[in-house]
Every structure is written in C-alpha cells, then in structure tokens.
Amino acid sequence: MQPTLFDWSPPCRVILFPMHRRVGRIRSTAEKMLAKPTDRAAESYRDQVTDGLLRQMAKAGIPDSTQDEQLGAFWSAVQAETIRLTYRNNRPGDNVA
C-alpha cells in the first residue's frame, strides 16, 4: 500500500527568534536589574529570567548547545542595554539644580 499525501508530514524545524533581537524583553530586563536594591536581588532576578528562558527554549525543542548560545547573546544584549541606560542617566549636565 502506497502512502497518500495526507499520510506524509514534512520534516519539522524550529526557527528561534534570536534572543539578542528581543528588544522589549532586553530593555525590560535591564531596567528591572538596575532597579534592584542589592546585587543579591539582581542576581536572584537574573537566575529567574535565565530559568524562564531555558524552560521556554526547551519546551520549543531547542538543542542545549543552541540554548546556551542564545542565552549568552541575550545576557550580552542586556549588559549593553544596562550600560546604555546607566550612561544615559549619568551624563554631565543632565541634572538641573
């Protein structure tokens, strides 16, 4: 018996939206990290975000090596945004007395 068109399913490939392009999530995470009162609180928040992102990628079937790569890119983007926000808030002349 020959398979019909309806028996065939194309191979599935997950296409991940690159983490370093998730600008809204990156900005939100950087803002929340800066708002934390202590380094310990910021570290705890970072762990929560990391766990959530890893669960999300695992659920989507993303291989571990790709998860690590994407997570690293995300946190690099968050660090760059944190630096940008810090610089923007500390420019000379911005404080009007």
Short mmCIF file of C-alpha atoms in Angstrom, two decimals, residues 3 16 45 60 67:
data_model
loop_
_atom_site.label_atom_id
_atom_site.label_comp_id
_atom_site.label_asym_id
_atom_site.label_seq_id
_atom_site.Cartn_x
_atom_site.Cartn_y
_atom_site.Cartn_z
CA PRO A 3 1.15 6.29 1.40
CA LEU A 16 14.16 30.53 17.05
CA TYR A 45 16.26 38.11 39.27
CA ALA A 60 10.21 24.57 21.93
CA GLN A 67 20.09 27.35 24.15
#
